[in-house]
């Protein structure tokens, strides 16, 4: 005689049995894969991150207010973190990247420390501040891209007359994921200066390298500062003389001159110029990217499934395009955009994907 219950009854019986089973194994720190399999390996990236824009006109008053509430010394780093709206409380702008806007006022010092997290600075406003890395100071000017390699002593100061603001980009969420973060405070507020300003640029930044080059910071670029003057000139000349890419306009990536790879092992940095009248083609890629608007105005349309966001942007605004969101850039008058992403990690792992759509 067939003892198999009819299908509906099998399901009901099974449902209760499964629930009891899940509870039993849960008490032993186990869980059934078949309940989560689909979410673990989604058909395409399913980032929780949202596109977001931070208008500088709205952010700046809060930054200046923070300058009245706390000194750089007390804060150690006086920064307003740009948090992805979908990752509040996690100090993250994407799942792998941290971004913040740091303020230093005339006469202030942000004390010396070091950590295994790599940092980039992109100068947004003001002159006269410096950052010191491994015994060498670099004066900051708007548009300069500056590096703090992993585990190097660094402190900042402001000898000028005006507030200075820069974008910090760090690989904090990545190192947190790997549980590989270490940090140490310096024994003095400002580290001793042991080399003349510009030494790293002269040694490594003239398309030449010292004859017995020995990478001072492992995989990280030996150049501390990539001045905007040079970058800007290159982009403007290329705009006049070379073909314009239909997706990116004129886009260059910063390099470690000794390897041709990204300036830091965890973060790639880019600068691009959209010519006047540029209406870019849409693209999507797995590396989520953070943008800092350097000059000019434009807009970006970001889409995912049925959702569409359009951000009008101007100088010093910041925005994030998360992984696998389709993006499209436009500029009526022309503009210059700095950006950074976790591209080198995708590349190292062989998981980077990009689609250029039309
Ligand atoms: C840090 O050291 C700096 O050196 C900026 O300016 C932001 C965010 C988290 C941890 C360390 C800096 C930081 C940071």
Short mmCIF file of C-alpha atoms and ligand atoms in Angstrom, two decimals, residues 77 98 102 113 115 121 154 156 168 170 172, ligand 1:
data_model
loop_
_atom_site.label_atom_id
_atom_site.label_comp_id
_atom_site.label_asym_id
_atom_site.label_seq_id
_atom_site.Cartn_x
_atom_site.Cartn_y
_atom_site.Cartn_z
CA UNK A 77 41.28 64.31 12.23
CA UNK A 98 35.58 55.22 2.97
CA UNK A 102 38.60 67.00 6.24
CA UNK A 113 50.08 58.71 13.38
CA UNK A 115 47.96 52.87 10.11
CA UNK A 121 43.76 63.15 -0.36
CA UNK A 154 51.62 61.27 8.52
CA UNK A 156 48.87 67.65 8.54
CA UNK A 168 39.98 61.68 2.15
CA UNK A 170 40.63 55.26 2.45
CA UNK A 172 38.97 51.24 5.68
C1 LIG B 1 43.19 59.33 8.86
O1 LIG B 1 44.35 58.99 9.37
C2 LIG B 1 43.07 60.51 8.12
O2 LIG B 1 45.38 60.99 8.23
C3 LIG B 1 41.86 60.86 7.57
O3 LIG B 1 44.08 62.53 7.55
C4 LIG B 1 40.75 60.08 7.73
C5 LIG B 1 39.72 58.12 8.66
C6 LIG B 1 39.80 56.99 9.41
C7 LIG B 1 41.00 56.59 9.96
C8 LIG B 1 42.13 57.34 9.78
C9 LIG B 1 44.27 61.40 7.96
C10 LIG B 1 40.84 58.91 8.47
C11 LIG B 1 42.05 58.52 9.04
#
